[in-house]
Coordinates of C-alpha atoms in Angstrom, one line a residue:
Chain V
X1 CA 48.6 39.1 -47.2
X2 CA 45.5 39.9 -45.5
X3 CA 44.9 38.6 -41.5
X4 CA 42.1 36.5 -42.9
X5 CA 44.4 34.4 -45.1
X6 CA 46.5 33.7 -41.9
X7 CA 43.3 31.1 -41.1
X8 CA 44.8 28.9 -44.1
X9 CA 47.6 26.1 -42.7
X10 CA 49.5 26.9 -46.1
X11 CA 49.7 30.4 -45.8
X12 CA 50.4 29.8 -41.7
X13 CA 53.2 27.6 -42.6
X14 CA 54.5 30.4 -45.3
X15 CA 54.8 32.7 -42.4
X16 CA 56.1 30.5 -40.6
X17 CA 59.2 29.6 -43.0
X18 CA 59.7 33.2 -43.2
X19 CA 60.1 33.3 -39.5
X20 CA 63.6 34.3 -38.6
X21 CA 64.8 34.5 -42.3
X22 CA 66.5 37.7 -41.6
X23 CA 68.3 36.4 -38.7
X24 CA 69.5 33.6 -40.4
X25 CA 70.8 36.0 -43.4
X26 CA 72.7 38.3 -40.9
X27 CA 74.4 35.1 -39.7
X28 CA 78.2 35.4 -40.3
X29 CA 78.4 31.3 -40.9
X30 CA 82.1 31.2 -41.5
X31 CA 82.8 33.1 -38.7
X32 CA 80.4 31.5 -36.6
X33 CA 82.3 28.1 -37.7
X34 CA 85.5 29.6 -36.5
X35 CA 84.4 30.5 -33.4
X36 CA 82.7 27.5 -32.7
X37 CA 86.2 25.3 -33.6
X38 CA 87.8 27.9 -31.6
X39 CA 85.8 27.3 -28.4
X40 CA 86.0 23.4 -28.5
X41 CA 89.5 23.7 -29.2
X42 CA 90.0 25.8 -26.0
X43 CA 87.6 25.7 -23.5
X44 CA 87.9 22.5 -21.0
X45 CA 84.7 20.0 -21.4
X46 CA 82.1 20.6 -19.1
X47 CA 82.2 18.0 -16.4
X48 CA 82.3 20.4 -13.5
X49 CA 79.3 21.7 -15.1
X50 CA 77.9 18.1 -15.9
X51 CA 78.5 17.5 -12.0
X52 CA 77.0 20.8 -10.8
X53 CA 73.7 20.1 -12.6
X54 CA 73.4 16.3 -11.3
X55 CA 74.7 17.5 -8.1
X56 CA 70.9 18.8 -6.7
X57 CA 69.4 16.2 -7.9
X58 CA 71.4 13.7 -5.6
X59 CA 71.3 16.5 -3.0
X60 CA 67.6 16.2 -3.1
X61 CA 67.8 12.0 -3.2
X62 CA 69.4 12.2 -0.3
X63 CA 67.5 14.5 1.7
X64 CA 64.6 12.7 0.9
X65 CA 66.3 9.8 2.1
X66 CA 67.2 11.5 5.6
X67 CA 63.9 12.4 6.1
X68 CA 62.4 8.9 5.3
X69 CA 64.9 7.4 7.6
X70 CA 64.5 10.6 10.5
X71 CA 60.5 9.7 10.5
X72 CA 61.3 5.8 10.5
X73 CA 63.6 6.6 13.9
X74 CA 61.1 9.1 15.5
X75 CA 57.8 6.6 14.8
X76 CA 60.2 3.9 16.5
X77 CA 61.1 5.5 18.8
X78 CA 57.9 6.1 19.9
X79 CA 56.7 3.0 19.8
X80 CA 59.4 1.5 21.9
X81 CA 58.7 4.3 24.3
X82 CA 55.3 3.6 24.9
X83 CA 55.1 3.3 29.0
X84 CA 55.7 -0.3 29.2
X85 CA 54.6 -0.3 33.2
X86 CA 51.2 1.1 32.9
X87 CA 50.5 -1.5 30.5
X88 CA 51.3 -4.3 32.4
X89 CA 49.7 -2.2 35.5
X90 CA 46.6 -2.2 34.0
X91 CA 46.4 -5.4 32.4
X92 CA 47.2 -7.0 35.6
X93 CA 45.0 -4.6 37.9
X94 CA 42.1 -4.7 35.4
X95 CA 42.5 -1.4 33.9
X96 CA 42.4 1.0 37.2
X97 CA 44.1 2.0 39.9
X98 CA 40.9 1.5 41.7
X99 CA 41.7 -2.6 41.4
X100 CA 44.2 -2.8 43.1
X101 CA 42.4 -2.5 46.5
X102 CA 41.4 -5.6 45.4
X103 CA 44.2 -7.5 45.1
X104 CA 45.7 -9.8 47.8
X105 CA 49.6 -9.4 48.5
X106 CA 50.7 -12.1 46.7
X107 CA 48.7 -10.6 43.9
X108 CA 50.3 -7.2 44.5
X109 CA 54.2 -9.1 44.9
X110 CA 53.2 -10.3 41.4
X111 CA 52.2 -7.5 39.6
X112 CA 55.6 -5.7 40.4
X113 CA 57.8 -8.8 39.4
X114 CA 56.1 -8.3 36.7
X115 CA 56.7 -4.6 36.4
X116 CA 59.5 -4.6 37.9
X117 CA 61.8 -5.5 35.1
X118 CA 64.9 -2.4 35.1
X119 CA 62.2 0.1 35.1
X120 CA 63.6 3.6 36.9
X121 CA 60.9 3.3 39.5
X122 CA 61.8 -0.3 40.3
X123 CA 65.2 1.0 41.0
X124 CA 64.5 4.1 42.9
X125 CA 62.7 1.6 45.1
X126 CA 65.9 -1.3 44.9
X127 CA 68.3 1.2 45.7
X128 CA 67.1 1.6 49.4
X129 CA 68.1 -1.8 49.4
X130 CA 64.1 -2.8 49.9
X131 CA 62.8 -6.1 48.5
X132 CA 58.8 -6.9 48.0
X133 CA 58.7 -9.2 50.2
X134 CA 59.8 -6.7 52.8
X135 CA 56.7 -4.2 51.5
X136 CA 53.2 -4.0 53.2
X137 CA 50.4 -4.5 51.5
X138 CA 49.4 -1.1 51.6
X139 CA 53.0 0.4 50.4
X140 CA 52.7 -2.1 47.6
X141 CA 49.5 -0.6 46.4
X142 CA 51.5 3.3 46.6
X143 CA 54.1 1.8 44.5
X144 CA 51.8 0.4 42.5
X145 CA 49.6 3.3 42.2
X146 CA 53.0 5.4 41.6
X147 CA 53.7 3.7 39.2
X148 CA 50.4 4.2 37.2
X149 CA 51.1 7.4 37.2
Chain C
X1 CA 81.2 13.8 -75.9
X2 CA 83.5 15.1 -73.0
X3 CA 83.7 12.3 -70.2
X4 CA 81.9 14.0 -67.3
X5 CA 83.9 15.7 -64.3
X6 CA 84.3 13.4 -61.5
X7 CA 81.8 14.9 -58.6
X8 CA 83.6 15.0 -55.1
X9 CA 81.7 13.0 -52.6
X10 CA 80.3 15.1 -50.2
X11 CA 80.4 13.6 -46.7
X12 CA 77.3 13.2 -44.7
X13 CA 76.3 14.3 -41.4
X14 CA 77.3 10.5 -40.2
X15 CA 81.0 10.7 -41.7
X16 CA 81.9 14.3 -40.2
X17 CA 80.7 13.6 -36.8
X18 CA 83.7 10.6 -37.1
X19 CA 85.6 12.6 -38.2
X20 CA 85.0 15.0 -35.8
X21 CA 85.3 12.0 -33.1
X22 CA 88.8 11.5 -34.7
X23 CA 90.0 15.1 -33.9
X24 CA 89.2 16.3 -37.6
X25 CA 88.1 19.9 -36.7
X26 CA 87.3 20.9 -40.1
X27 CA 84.8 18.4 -39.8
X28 CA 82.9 20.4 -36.9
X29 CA 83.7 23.5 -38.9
X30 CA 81.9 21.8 -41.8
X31 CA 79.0 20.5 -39.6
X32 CA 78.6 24.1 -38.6
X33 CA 78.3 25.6 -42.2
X34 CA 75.7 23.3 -43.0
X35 CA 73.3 23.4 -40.3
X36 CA 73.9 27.2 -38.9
X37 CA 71.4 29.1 -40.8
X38 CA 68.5 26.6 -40.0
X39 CA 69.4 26.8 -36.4
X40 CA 69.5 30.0 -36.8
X41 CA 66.3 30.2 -38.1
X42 CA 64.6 27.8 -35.5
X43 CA 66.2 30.0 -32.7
X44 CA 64.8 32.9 -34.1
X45 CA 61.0 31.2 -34.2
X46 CA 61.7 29.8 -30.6
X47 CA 61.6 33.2 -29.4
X48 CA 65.3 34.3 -29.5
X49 CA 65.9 37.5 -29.5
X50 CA 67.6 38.9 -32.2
X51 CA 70.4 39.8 -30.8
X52 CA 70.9 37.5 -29.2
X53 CA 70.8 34.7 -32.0
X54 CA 74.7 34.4 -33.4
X55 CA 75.6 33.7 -29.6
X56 CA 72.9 31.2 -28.9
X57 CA 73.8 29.5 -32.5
X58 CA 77.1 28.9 -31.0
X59 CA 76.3 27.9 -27.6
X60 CA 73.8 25.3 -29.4
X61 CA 76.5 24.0 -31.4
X62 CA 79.1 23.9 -28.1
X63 CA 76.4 21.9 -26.4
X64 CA 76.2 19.6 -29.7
X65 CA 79.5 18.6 -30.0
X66 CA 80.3 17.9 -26.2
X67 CA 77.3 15.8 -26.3
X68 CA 77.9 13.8 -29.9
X69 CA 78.9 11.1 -28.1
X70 CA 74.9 10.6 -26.6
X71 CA 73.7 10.5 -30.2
X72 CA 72.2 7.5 -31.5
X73 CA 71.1 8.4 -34.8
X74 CA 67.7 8.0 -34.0
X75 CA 66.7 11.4 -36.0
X76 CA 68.6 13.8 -38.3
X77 CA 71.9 15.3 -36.8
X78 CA 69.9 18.7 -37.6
X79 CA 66.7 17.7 -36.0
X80 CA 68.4 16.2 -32.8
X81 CA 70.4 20.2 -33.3
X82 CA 67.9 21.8 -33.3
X83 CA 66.0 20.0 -30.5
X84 CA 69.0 21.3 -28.1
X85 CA 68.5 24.8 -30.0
X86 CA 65.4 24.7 -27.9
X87 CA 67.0 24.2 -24.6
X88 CA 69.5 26.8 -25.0
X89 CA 66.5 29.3 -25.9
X90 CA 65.3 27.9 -22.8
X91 CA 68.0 28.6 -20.8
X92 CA 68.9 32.0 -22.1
X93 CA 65.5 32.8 -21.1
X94 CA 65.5 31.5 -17.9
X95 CA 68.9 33.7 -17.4
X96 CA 67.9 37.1 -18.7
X97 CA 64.3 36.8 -16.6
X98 CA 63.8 40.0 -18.7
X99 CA 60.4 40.5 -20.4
X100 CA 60.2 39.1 -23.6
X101 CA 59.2 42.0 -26.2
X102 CA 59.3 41.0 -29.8
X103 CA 60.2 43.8 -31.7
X104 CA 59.7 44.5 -35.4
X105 CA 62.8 44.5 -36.0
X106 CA 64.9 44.1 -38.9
X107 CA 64.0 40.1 -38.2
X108 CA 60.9 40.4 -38.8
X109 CA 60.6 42.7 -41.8
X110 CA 60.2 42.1 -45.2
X111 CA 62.6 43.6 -47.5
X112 CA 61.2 43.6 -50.9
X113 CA 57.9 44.0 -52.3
X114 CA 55.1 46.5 -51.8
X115 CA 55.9 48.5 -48.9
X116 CA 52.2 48.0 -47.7
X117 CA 52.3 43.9 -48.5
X118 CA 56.0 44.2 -46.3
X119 CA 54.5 45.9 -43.4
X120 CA 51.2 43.6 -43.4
X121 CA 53.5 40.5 -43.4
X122 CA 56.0 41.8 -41.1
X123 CA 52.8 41.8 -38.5
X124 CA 52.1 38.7 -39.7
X125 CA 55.3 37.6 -38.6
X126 CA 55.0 39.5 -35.4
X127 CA 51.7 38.0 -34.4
X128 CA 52.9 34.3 -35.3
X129 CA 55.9 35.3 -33.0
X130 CA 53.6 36.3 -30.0
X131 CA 51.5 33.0 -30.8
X132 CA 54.3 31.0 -30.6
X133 CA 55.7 32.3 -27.0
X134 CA 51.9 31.7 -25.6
X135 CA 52.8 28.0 -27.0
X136 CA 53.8 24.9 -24.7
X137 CA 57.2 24.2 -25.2
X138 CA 56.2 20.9 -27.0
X139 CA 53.5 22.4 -29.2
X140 CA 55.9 25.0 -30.3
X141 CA 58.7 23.0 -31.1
X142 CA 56.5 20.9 -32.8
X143 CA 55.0 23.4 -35.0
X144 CA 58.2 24.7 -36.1
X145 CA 59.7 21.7 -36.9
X146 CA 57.0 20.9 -39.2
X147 CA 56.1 24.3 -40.2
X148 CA 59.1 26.3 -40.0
X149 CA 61.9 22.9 -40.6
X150 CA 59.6 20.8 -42.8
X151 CA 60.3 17.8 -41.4
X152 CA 57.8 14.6 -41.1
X153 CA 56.0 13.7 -37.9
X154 CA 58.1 10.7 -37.6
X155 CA 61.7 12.4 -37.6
X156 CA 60.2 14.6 -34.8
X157 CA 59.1 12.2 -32.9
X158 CA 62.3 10.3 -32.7
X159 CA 63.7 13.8 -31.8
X160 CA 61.5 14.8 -29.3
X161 CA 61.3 11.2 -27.9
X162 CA 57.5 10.7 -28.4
X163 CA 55.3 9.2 -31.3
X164 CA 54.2 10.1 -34.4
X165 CA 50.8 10.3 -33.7
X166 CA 51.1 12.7 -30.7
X167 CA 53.4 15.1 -32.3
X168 CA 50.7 15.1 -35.3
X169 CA 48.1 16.0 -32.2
X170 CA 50.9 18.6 -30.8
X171 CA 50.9 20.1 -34.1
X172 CA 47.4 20.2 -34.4
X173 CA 46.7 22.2 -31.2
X174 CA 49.7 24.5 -32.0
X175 CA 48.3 25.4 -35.6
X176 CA 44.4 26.0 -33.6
X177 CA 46.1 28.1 -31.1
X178 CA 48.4 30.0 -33.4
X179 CA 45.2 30.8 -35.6
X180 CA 43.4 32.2 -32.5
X181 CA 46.6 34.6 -31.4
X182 CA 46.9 35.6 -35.6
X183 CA 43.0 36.3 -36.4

């Protein structure tokens, strides 16, 4: 057979039949057939080995899971955390520290009800057993102003 | 005129894997006779080493038999055999992570005929080997099951779970390939 004819599909087919003929000749069938009975009759089924291959995959379900759920907690988390006081600081006070110069003591009394809610500066003030309507005007604005941050 | 000798039935694939189901294991023995030397064969094509084949025939059929009871009959017992011939080649590579040399080895040779015309298709054989390791998995088992098995596009479709048209188109890109590697 010369390379050329190996362009053919028929004679790359031939070849191809003739692939592994030899190791198909040396096969010992009857033995093989034995051996074969021989193992199923013996060896236990495979379900450890059944579990051990779907085992990663449910390994790798879950982590994917965990890692979903961990990012769901964190971007929460963050979102709850956003600082609540400065927010209503500045909506109040017009967006600055600057404002609150501006703003009468009544004004000021109101903004820190309205911030005051359990907030930890609202209780580092409380617990000197200080109400606002004990503040001055001016220490109203520093706790204000403290509490922008 | 002699009244003819009553043929014995010979059971098919279908009636020895009940059997098998029922505990007969002459039936598996049987199922093993019949289908070894093709798997053999296909294993060999797959890229088995030659060594290596008697053990991979068996660990094909092992895997066979414990998984009989997820075959539908939607191919050929051999075909659907054969098709988890090609994993266990798979595997067995994957394991050894040796580099695959194919010898010309006593596989691979011709035995009779001109000595010249034996060693010209012997590296015909050797070449067609190398092609077929270059393969996708899908091409290759394609080709051989056409090529090699003889079967029709539409039994190795159901095997391979695809259609008849692609595995005509897998076949197709395996023979264009295989002629590049050859020439």
């Amino acid at each position: 057979m010369s390379d050329d004819a190996l362009l053919h599909d028929e004679q790359l087919q031939e070849v191809a039949r003739r692939l592994g003929a030899r190791a198909a000749d040396r096969l010992d069938v009857e033995r093989t057939a034995q051996a074969v009975v021989a193992r199923l009759r013996t060896e236990p089924r495979a379900e450890i080995r059944v579990l051990g291959r779907i085992r990663p995959a449910w390994l790798r379900i879950a982590a994917m899971l965990l890692v979903v759920v961990g990012a769901a907690v964190v971007v929460r988390s963050v979102w709850h955390n956003q600082p609540a006081a400065t927010h209503l600081v500045a909506g109040a006070g017009g967006g600055g520290g600057a404002e609150l110069n501006d703003l009468s003591l009544d004004q000021l009394r109101q903004v820190l009800e309205d911030v005051g809610q359990p907030g930890e500066e609202y209780e580092a003030v409380s617990s000197q057993d200080v109400g606002l309507e004990d503040l001055s005007a001016l220490e109203l604005r520093a706790l204000l102003e403290s509490l922008e941050g | 005129m002699t009244p003819a000798e009553p043929v014995a039935a010979v059971p098919t694939d279908a009636a020895l894997i009940a059997a098998w189901h029922g505990g007969d294991e002459p039936a598996a023995a049987e199922l093993v006779r019949r289908h070894a030397r093709a798997l053999a064969r296909f294993l060999a094509g797959a890229g088995a080493l030659a060594a290596d084949v008697d053990d991979l025939v068996q660990e094909t059929f092992i895997r066979a038999f414990r998984a009989l009871g997820r075959f539908r009959g939607q191919c050929q017992f051999r075909t659907w055999l054969l098709t988890i011939g090609g994993n266990v080649v798979k595997d067995a590579h994957r394991r050894s992570r040796r580099a695959r040399v194919v010898p010309l080895g006593d596989g691979l040779r011709a035995t009779d005929g001109d000595p010249h015309e034996r060693a010209v298709a012997g590296e015909a054989e050797r070449r067609l080997a190398a092609g077929l390791e270059q393969l996708p998995r899908m091409q290759r088992e394609v080709f051989l099951l056409r090529a090699q098995q003889g079967l029709e596009y539409a039994e190795i479709a159901a095997a391979l779970g695809t259609t008849p048209g692609a595995a005509r188109v897998h076949y197709h890109h395996a023979v264009r390939r295989l002629k590049e590697y050859v020439k």
